[in-house]
Each structure stands twice: as C-alpha cells, then as structure tokens.
CSV table of C-alpha atoms in Angstrom, one decimal:
chain,number,residue,atom,x,y,z
A,192,MET,CA,-149.8,-58.9,-56.1
A,193,ASN,CA,-146.7,-57.9,-54.5
A,194,VAL,CA,-144.6,-55.4,-56.4
A,195,SER,CA,-140.8,-55.5,-55.5
A,196,PRO,CA,-139.1,-52.2,-55.2
A,197,ASP,CA,-136.8,-51.0,-57.7
A,198,PRO,CA,-133.1,-51.1,-56.4
A,199,VAL,CA,-132.0,-48.3,-58.5
A,200,ALA,CA,-134.7,-46.0,-57.2
A,201,SER,CA,-134.1,-46.9,-53.6
A,202,SER,CA,-130.5,-46.2,-53.9
A,203,GLU,CA,-131.1,-42.8,-55.3
A,204,THR,CA,-133.5,-42.1,-52.5
A,205,VAL,CA,-131.0,-43.0,-49.7
A,206,ALA,CA,-127.8,-41.2,-51.0
A,207,PRO,CA,-127.6,-37.7,-49.6
A,208,THR,CA,-127.0,-34.8,-51.7
A,209,TRP,CA,-123.9,-32.5,-51.0
A,210,SER,CA,-124.3,-29.0,-51.8
A,211,PRO,CA,-121.6,-26.3,-52.1
A,212,ARG,CA,-122.9,-24.6,-49.0
A,213,GLY,CA,-122.4,-27.6,-46.9
A,214,TRP,CA,-118.9,-27.9,-48.0
A,215,LEU,CA,-118.3,-24.3,-47.1
A,216,VAL,CA,-119.7,-24.9,-43.6
A,217,TRP,CA,-117.6,-27.9,-43.1
A,218,GLY,CA,-114.5,-26.1,-44.3
A,219,LEU,CA,-115.1,-23.1,-42.0
A,220,GLY,CA,-115.7,-25.5,-39.1
A,221,ALA,CA,-112.5,-27.3,-39.8
A,222,VAL,CA,-110.6,-24.0,-40.1
A,223,ALA,CA,-112.1,-22.8,-36.8
A,224,VAL,CA,-111.2,-26.1,-35.1
A,225,LEU,CA,-107.7,-25.8,-36.5
A,226,ALA,CA,-107.4,-22.2,-35.4
A,227,LEU,CA,-108.6,-23.1,-32.0
A,228,VAL,CA,-106.1,-25.8,-31.7
A,229,LEU,CA,-103.3,-23.5,-32.9
A,230,SER,CA,-104.5,-20.8,-30.5
A,231,VAL,CA,-104.4,-23.3,-27.6
A,232,LEU,CA,-100.9,-24.5,-28.7
A,233,LEU,CA,-99.7,-20.9,-29.1
A,234,TRP,CA,-101.2,-19.9,-25.7
A,235,GLN,CA,-99.4,-22.8,-24.1
A,236,ARG,CA,-96.2,-21.8,-25.8
A,237,LEU,CA,-96.6,-18.2,-24.7
A,238,GLY,CA,-97.2,-19.4,-21.2
A,239,ARG,CA,-94.1,-21.5,-21.2
A,240,MET,CA,-92.2,-18.5,-22.6
A,241,GLN,CA,-93.5,-16.3,-19.9
A,242,GLU,CA,-92.6,-18.7,-17.2
A,243,GLN,CA,-89.1,-19.1,-18.8
A,244,LEU,CA,-88.8,-15.3,-19.0
A,245,ALA,CA,-89.9,-15.0,-15.4
A,246,ARG,CA,-87.4,-17.6,-14.3
A,247,GLN,CA,-84.7,-15.9,-16.3
A,248,SER,CA,-85.7,-12.5,-14.9
A,249,GLN,CA,-85.6,-13.9,-11.4
A,250,ASP,CA,-82.2,-15.5,-12.1
A,251,ALA,CA,-81.0,-12.3,-13.6
A,252,GLY,CA,-82.1,-10.4,-10.5
A,253,GLN,CA,-80.3,-12.9,-8.3
A,254,GLN,CA,-77.2,-12.7,-10.4
A,255,SER,CA,-77.5,-8.9,-10.3
A,256,LEU,CA,-77.7,-9.0,-6.5
A,257,GLU,CA,-74.8,-11.5,-6.4
A,258,ALA,CA,-72.8,-9.3,-8.8
A,259,LYS,CA,-73.5,-6.3,-6.7
A,260,ALA,CA,-72.4,-8.2,-3.6
A,261,TRP,CA,-69.3,-9.4,-5.5
A,262,ALA,CA,-68.6,-5.9,-6.7
A,263,LYS,CA,-68.9,-4.5,-3.2
A,264,GLN,CA,-66.7,-7.3,-1.9
A,265,ALA,CA,-64.2,-6.6,-4.8
A,266,GLN,CA,-64.3,-2.9,-4.0
A,267,ASP,CA,-63.6,-3.6,-0.3
A,268,THR,CA,-60.8,-5.9,-1.4
A,269,VAL,CA,-59.4,-3.3,-3.6
A,270,LYS,CA,-59.5,-0.7,-0.8
A,271,ASP,CA,-57.9,-3.2,1.5
A,272,ASN,CA,-55.2,-4.1,-1.0
A,273,ALA,CA,-54.6,-0.4,-1.7
A,274,ALA,CA,-54.2,0.2,2.0
A,275,ARG,CA,-51.9,-2.8,2.3
A,276,LEU,CA,-50.0,-1.7,-0.8
A,277,THR,CA,-49.5,1.8,0.7
A,278,LEU,CA,-48.3,0.2,3.9
A,279,ILE,CA,-46.0,-2.1,2.0
A,280,GLU,CA,-44.6,0.8,-0.1
A,281,GLY,CA,-43.9,2.7,3.1
A,282,ARG,CA,-42.2,-0.4,4.6
A,283,LEU,CA,-40.3,-0.9,1.3
A,284,GLY,CA,-39.1,2.7,1.5
A,285,GLU,CA,-38.0,2.2,5.0
A,286,VAL,CA,-36.2,-1.1,4.0
A,287,ALA,CA,-34.6,0.7,1.0
A,288,LEU,CA,-33.4,3.5,3.4
A,289,GLN,CA,-32.1,1.0,5.9
A,290,ARG,CA,-30.4,-0.9,3.1
A,291,GLY,CA,-28.7,2.3,1.8
A,292,GLN,CA,-27.6,3.1,5.3
A,293,LEU,CA,-26.3,-0.5,5.8
A,294,GLU,CA,-24.4,-0.3,2.4
A,295,ASP,CA,-22.9,3.0,3.5
A,296,LEU,CA,-21.9,1.4,6.8
A,297,ILE,CA,-20.4,-1.6,5.1
A,298,GLN,CA,-18.5,0.6,2.7
A,299,SER,CA,-17.3,2.8,5.6
A,300,LEU,CA,-16.2,-0.3,7.4
A,301,SER,CA,-14.5,-1.6,4.3
A,302,ARG,CA,-12.7,1.7,3.7
A,303,SER,CA,-11.8,1.8,7.4
A,304,ARG,CA,-10.4,-1.7,7.1
A,305,ASP,CA,-8.5,-0.8,4.0
A,306,GLU,CA,-7.2,2.4,5.6
A,307,ASN,CA,-6.1,0.5,8.7
A,308,LEU,CA,-4.4,-2.1,6.4
A,309,VAL,CA,-2.6,0.6,4.5
A,310,VAL,CA,-1.5,2.5,7.6
A,311,ASP,CA,-0.3,-0.8,9.3
A,312,MET,CA,1.7,-1.9,6.2
A,313,GLU,CA,3.2,1.5,5.8
A,314,ALA,CA,4.4,1.6,9.4
A,315,GLY,CA,5.7,-2.0,9.1
A,316,LEU,CA,7.7,-1.2,5.9
A,317,ARG,CA,9.2,2.0,7.4
A,318,LEU,CA,10.3,0.1,10.5
A,319,ALA,CA,11.7,-2.7,8.4
A,320,GLN,CA,13.6,-0.2,6.3
A,321,GLN,CA,15.1,1.4,9.4
A,322,GLN,CA,16.1,-2.0,10.7
A,323,ALA,CA,17.7,-2.9,7.4
A,324,GLN,CA,19.6,0.4,7.4
A,325,LEU,CA,20.9,-0.4,10.9
A,326,THR,CA,21.8,-4.0,10.4
A,327,GLY,CA,22.7,-3.8,6.7
A,328,SER,CA,20.7,-7.0,6.1
A,329,THR,CA,17.7,-7.4,3.7
A,330,GLU,CA,16.0,-10.0,5.9
A,331,PRO,CA,13.8,-7.5,7.8
A,332,SER,CA,12.6,-5.9,4.6
A,333,LEU,CA,12.1,-9.3,2.9
A,334,ALA,CA,10.0,-10.6,5.8
A,335,THR,CA,7.9,-7.5,6.0
A,336,LEU,CA,7.3,-7.4,2.2
A,337,LYS,CA,6.2,-11.1,2.2
A,338,SER,CA,3.8,-10.5,5.1
A,339,ALA,CA,2.4,-7.4,3.3
A,340,GLN,CA,2.0,-9.4,0.1
A,341,GLN,CA,0.0,-12.2,1.9
A,342,ARG,CA,-2.2,-9.6,3.6
A,343,LEU,CA,-2.9,-7.9,0.3
A,344,GLN,CA,-3.8,-11.3,-1.3
A,345,ARG,CA,-6.2,-12.1,1.5
A,346,ALA,CA,-7.8,-8.6,1.3
A,347,ALA,CA,-8.4,-8.9,-2.5
A,348,GLN,CA,-9.2,-5.2,-2.9
A,349,PRO,CA,-9.0,-3.9,-6.5
A,350,ARG,CA,-7.9,-0.4,-5.2
A,351,LEU,CA,-4.9,-2.0,-3.6
A,352,ALA,CA,-3.7,-3.7,-6.8
A,353,PRO,CA,-1.0,-1.0,-7.4
A,354,VAL,CA,0.3,-1.6,-3.9
A,355,GLU,CA,0.6,-5.3,-4.5
A,356,ARG,CA,2.5,-4.8,-7.8
A,357,ALA,CA,4.9,-2.3,-6.0
A,358,VAL,CA,5.5,-4.9,-3.2
A,359,GLU,CA,6.3,-7.6,-5.8
A,360,LYS,CA,8.7,-5.2,-7.5
A,361,ASP,CA,10.5,-4.4,-4.3
A,362,LEU,CA,10.7,-8.1,-3.4
A,363,GLU,CA,12.4,-8.9,-6.7
A,364,ARG,CA,14.8,-6.0,-6.3
A,365,LEU,CA,15.8,-7.0,-2.8
A,366,ARG,CA,16.3,-10.7,-3.7
A,367,SER,CA,18.7,-9.6,-6.4
A,368,LEU,CA,20.5,-7.1,-4.2
A,369,GLN,CA,24.1,-7.9,-3.2
A,370,THR,CA,25.4,-7.2,0.3
A,371,PRO,CA,29.0,-6.2,1.0
A,372,ASP,CA,31.5,-8.5,2.8
A,373,ILE,CA,31.5,-6.8,6.2
A,374,PRO,CA,34.2,-9.0,7.8
A,375,GLY,CA,36.5,-8.5,4.8
A,376,LEU,CA,36.0,-4.8,4.9
A,377,LEU,CA,36.7,-4.7,8.6
A,378,ILE,CA,40.0,-6.6,8.0
A,379,ARG,CA,41.0,-4.1,5.3
A,380,LEU,CA,40.3,-1.1,7.5
A,381,ASP,CA,42.4,-2.7,10.3
A,382,GLU,CA,45.2,-3.2,7.9
A,383,GLY,CA,44.9,0.4,6.8
A,384,VAL,CA,45.1,1.7,10.4
A,385,ALA,CA,48.2,-0.4,10.9
A,386,GLN,CA,49.8,0.9,7.7
A,387,ILE,CA,49.4,4.6,8.6
A,388,ASP,CA,52.2,4.4,11.2
A,389,ALA,CA,54.6,3.3,8.4
A,390,LEU,CA,53.3,5.9,5.9
A,391,VAL,CA,56.0,8.1,4.4
A,392,LEU,CA,55.0,11.7,4.4
A,393,ALA,CA,56.0,14.2,1.7
A,394,ASN,CA,58.2,16.3,4.2
A,395,GLN,CA,60.2,13.3,5.3
A,396,SER,CA,63.6,12.4,4.0
A,397,PRO,CA,64.0,8.9,2.6
A,398,ALA,CA,64.8,6.3,5.2
A,399,PRO,CA,68.5,5.3,5.6
A,400,GLY,CA,67.7,1.8,4.4
A,401,ALA,CA,66.2,3.2,1.3
A,402,LEU,CA,69.2,5.4,0.7
A,403,ALA,CA,71.5,2.4,1.3
A,404,ALA,CA,69.5,0.3,-1.1
A,405,ARG,CA,69.6,3.1,-3.7
A,406,GLU,CA,73.4,3.5,-3.3
A,407,ALA,CA,73.9,-0.2,-3.4
A,408,GLN,CA,72.3,-0.4,-6.9
A,409,PRO,CA,75.0,-0.6,-9.5
A,410,LYS,CA,75.0,2.3,-11.9
A,411,PRO,CA,76.6,2.0,-15.3
A,412,SER,CA,79.5,4.4,-15.8
A,413,ALA,CA,82.1,4.9,-18.4
A,414,TRP,CA,84.7,5.8,-15.7
A,415,PRO,CA,86.7,3.2,-13.9
A,416,SER,CA,85.2,1.7,-10.8
A,417,TRP,CA,87.7,3.3,-8.4
A,418,TRP,CA,87.0,6.7,-9.8
A,419,SER,CA,83.2,6.3,-9.5
A,420,GLN,CA,83.5,5.1,-5.9
A,421,GLY,CA,85.6,8.2,-5.1
A,422,VAL,CA,83.1,10.5,-6.6
A,423,GLN,CA,80.2,8.9,-4.7
A,424,GLN,CA,82.1,9.2,-1.5
A,425,VAL,CA,82.5,12.9,-2.1
A,426,LEU,CA,79.1,13.7,-3.5
A,427,GLY,CA,77.1,11.4,-1.1
A,428,PRO,CA,77.1,13.8,1.9
A,429,LEU,CA,76.3,16.6,-0.4
A,430,SER,CA,73.2,14.8,-1.8
A,431,ASP,CA,71.9,14.3,1.8
A,432,LEU,CA,71.9,18.1,2.2
A,433,VAL,CA,69.9,18.8,-0.9
A,434,ARG,CA,67.0,16.6,-2.2
A,435,ILE,CA,64.8,17.4,-5.2
A,436,SER,CA,61.3,15.9,-5.4
A,437,ARG,CA,57.9,16.9,-6.8
A,438,VAL,CA,55.3,18.0,-4.3
A,439,ASN,CA,51.7,18.6,-5.4
A,440,ALA,CA,50.7,20.3,-2.1
A,441,PRO,CA,53.1,22.9,-0.9
A,442,GLU,CA,51.6,22.9,2.6
A,443,ALA,CA,52.7,19.2,3.0
A,444,LEU,CA,56.3,20.4,3.3
A,445,LEU,CA,55.5,22.8,6.1
A,446,LEU,CA,54.3,20.1,8.5
A,447,SER,CA,56.2,20.0,11.8
A,448,PRO,CA,56.9,16.7,13.5
A,449,GLU,CA,54.1,17.3,15.9
A,450,GLN,CA,51.7,18.1,13.1
A,451,SER,CA,52.8,15.0,11.3
A,452,PHE,CA,51.9,13.0,14.4
A,453,PHE,CA,48.5,14.5,14.6
A,454,LEU,CA,48.0,14.0,10.9
A,455,ARG,CA,48.6,10.3,11.3
A,456,GLU,CA,46.3,10.1,14.3
A,457,ASN,CA,43.6,12.0,12.3
A,458,LEU,CA,43.9,9.5,9.5
A,459,LYS,CA,43.6,6.7,12.0
A,460,LEU,CA,40.5,8.3,13.5
A,461,LYS,CA,39.0,8.6,10.1
A,462,LEU,CA,39.5,4.9,9.4
A,463,LEU,CA,38.3,3.9,12.8
A,464,ASN,CA,35.2,6.1,12.3
A,465,ALA,CA,34.7,4.4,9.0
A,466,ARG,CA,35.0,1.1,10.8
A,467,LEU,CA,32.3,2.1,13.3
A,468,GLY,CA,30.1,3.3,10.5
A,469,LEU,CA,30.5,0.0,8.7
A,470,LEU,CA,29.4,-1.9,11.9
A,471,ALA,CA,26.4,0.4,12.1
A,472,ARG,CA,25.7,-0.1,8.4
A,473,GLN,CA,26.0,3.6,7.7
A,474,TYR,CA,27.5,3.1,4.2
A,475,ASP,CA,27.2,6.7,3.1
A,476,ALA,CA,29.2,7.9,6.1
A,477,VAL,CA,31.8,5.1,5.5
A,478,ARG,CA,32.2,6.3,1.9
A,479,VAL,CA,32.7,9.9,3.1
A,480,ASP,CA,35.4,8.9,5.6
A,481,LEU,CA,37.2,6.7,3.1
A,482,THR,CA,37.2,9.5,0.5
A,483,GLN,CA,38.5,12.0,3.0
A,484,THR,CA,41.2,9.6,4.2
A,485,ALA,CA,42.3,8.9,0.6
A,486,ALA,CA,42.4,12.7,-0.1
A,487,GLY,CA,44.6,13.3,3.0
A,488,ILE,CA,47.0,10.5,2.0
A,489,LYS,CA,47.3,11.8,-1.5
A,490,LYS,CA,47.9,15.4,-0.2
A,491,TYR,CA,50.4,14.8,2.6
A,492,ALA,CA,52.0,11.4,1.8
A,493,ASP,CA,54.8,10.6,-0.6
A,494,PRO,CA,53.2,9.4,-3.8
A,495,GLN,CA,56.3,7.6,-4.9
A,496,SER,CA,56.3,5.5,-1.7
A,497,ARG,CA,55.2,1.9,-2.1
A,498,LYS,CA,53.4,2.0,1.2
A,499,THR,CA,51.4,5.0,0.1
A,500,GLN,CA,50.4,3.2,-3.1
A,501,GLN,CA,49.4,0.1,-1.2
A,502,LEU,CA,47.3,2.0,1.3
A,503,LEU,CA,45.5,3.9,-1.5
A,504,GLN,CA,44.9,0.7,-3.3
A,505,LEU,CA,43.5,-0.8,-0.1
A,506,LEU,CA,41.1,2.1,0.3
A,507,GLU,CA,40.0,1.9,-3.3
A,508,GLN,CA,39.2,-1.8,-3.0
A,509,ALA,CA,37.1,-1.0,0.1
A,510,GLN,CA,35.3,1.7,-1.8
A,511,GLN,CA,34.5,-0.8,-4.6
A,512,GLN,CA,33.1,-3.3,-2.1
A,513,LEU,CA,30.9,-0.6,-0.6
A,514,GLN,CA,29.4,0.1,-4.0
A,515,LYS,CA,27.5,-3.2,-3.6
A,516,GLY,CA,26.3,-2.3,-0.1
A,517,GLU,CA,23.5,0.1,-1.0
A,518,SER,CA,20.9,0.4,1.8
A,519,PRO,CA,17.8,-1.5,0.9
A,520,ARG,CA,15.0,1.0,0.3
A,521,LEU,CA,11.3,0.3,-0.2
A,522,ASP,CA,10.5,3.5,-2.1
A,523,ALA,CA,8.1,1.9,-4.6
A,524,SER,CA,6.0,0.2,-1.9
A,525,LEU,CA,5.9,3.3,0.3
A,526,ALA,CA,4.9,5.5,-2.7
A,527,ALA,CA,2.1,3.1,-3.7
A,528,LEU,CA,0.8,3.0,-0.1
A,529,ALA,CA,0.9,6.9,0.1
A,530,THR,CA,-1.1,7.0,-3.1
A,531,ALA,CA,-3.6,4.5,-1.8
A,532,ALA,CA,-3.9,6.4,1.5
A,533,ALA,CA,-4.5,9.7,-0.4
A,534,GLY,CA,-7.2,8.1,-2.6
A,535,ARG,CA,-9.4,7.2,0.3
C-alpha cells in the first residue's frame, strides 16, 4: 500500500532556515561590496582631480611663463618709453627755448616796428608844423595828422592809444582854427605905408589949409563984425608966431627936418618889414613890427590929427585880424609821441 507524503511535512523540510549569523555575513558582504564600489568611485574621482590639478598646474606654469615674458616685454617697453620720454622732454625743452627766443624776436620786431612808426610820425608832424608856419595854412598839418591817424588805426597797438587820442584832439583843434585874411592885411599895410607921407608930426605947424579952414569957421562974438575982423587981422600974424599945444613926448619937438624924413622912412620900413613877415607867415614878427610902428606914431605924430587917428585905427584893425592867425602847432601829438618813444 502506497502511502502519500504529507504536504505539510514536506514543506517544512524544503524551506531553509535563516539564522542571525547568516544575516550578519550577508550584511558584512553587502557593506564590503558597497565600500569597494565607493572606493572605486572615490579612486576614479581622485584620479580625475589629479589630472585636473596637473592640467591646471601645467596651465599655471604656462601662464607664469607667459606672464614672465609679458613682464619682461612690459619692462622693456617701459625702458623704451622712458628713453623716448627723456628724449621728448629734451626736445620739448629745446622747443620751449626756441619758442621763447621766437617770442622775444617777435616782440623785438614789434617794438622796432612801433618805434619806427613813432619816429616816422614825429618827423612827419614836425615837418608839417614847419610847413604850416611858413605857409600859414593848416593843410599840411591836417594831411599829416590824417595820415598818422590812419597808420595808428592799422597798427592797432594799445600802447599807442594815447598818441591816437592826441592826434584826434589836434585834428579837431586845427579844423576849428580860423586863418587871417592875408590879402586884406596886405592891402591895409600898403594903405598904412601910403599914409605915412601925409602924417602930421608933433613938431610941425598946422598946414595953411587947416589954418584957413580954422579961420573960416564963424566964431560967435558980442562985438560987431567989423570990429572982430579988425582984431583977427591984427592978432592973426601974432598967433602964427606962438602956438600952444600938448606934447606927450618932449623929444618929438626936437626933431629936425632931416630926422623927420628918416622917421617917416623908418616907419615905412617897419610896415614893409611887417608885410614881408606876413607873406612869410611870421605872425609874431608882424605883431612886433606893428606894435613898434604904432608906438612910434603915438610918440612923434600929432595925436589931434585925423590922419594920425586913421593910421592908428588901421594898425589896430590889422592887429585884431592877426589875433586869429595863430600858427598851427601840434604840441599834444608831439608830446604823446615823445612819451611813447620814452616808454619803449
């Protein structure tokens, strides 16, 4: 008889039994495997790190070499630049010195040009003043002042500004200056020369015509006319012998006929000399001659004579006209030019 096996018993026989020791062995094995795996991974990582460090060290070495090369090149460049800078500074010093010398030369040329301009204008103004004194005309002075003004405006130098103002002042003064009537004065002097011959001197007796005119004047009298005429016929010759008149200069009565002639000629020469001075535009000399002529007439001529009064009036009118004939002078411009020349 076949006996079938018990399923429960067979299952109990097949199933292994796990003991704590087995679990420990398996745990230690797993830990060992895990440690081995981790060691391998760590070793690989360390290898990669070493390779990376080696590459970085190699790169750092190359960079250090390159840095040294660049530093050497930079040092050479600095030395080269320093040498160039020294050379440039030397050349810059030379250029600055040349520039200073050039500026001094330009200033010297400018001062020389200004000095030449001042000297030229001063000479021109003095020559124009002499021409104006000789001709009595303001045209030479005006033309020279206008030319000087234009030259100063073209020069445009601040140090010559006072000269320009002085030139403008002289221009305005000359434009407003009045010139004397030379032809009219010459005519008056000619009339004066002609009147000297008819001048009545203090030592001369009245002319017969003047006595006749004086006697012909009717005189009021309380006596009858026939009695007055008889008295005049008797006293007339006596009045010719004695004449009473006022004389300011006693020496005028002591003139002889010859001296009277030379006196008239001397007065004529004075007026002719004044005429020549007027033509030469020597107004000061003309004034002196006219003053001396008037003084001689007042001293030696009869002040009561109408011819004497007319001649003195003519000389006075000539003196008044000469007051307008001042010689044109350029004192302001010449003084400014002298100051500018002294300030160089």
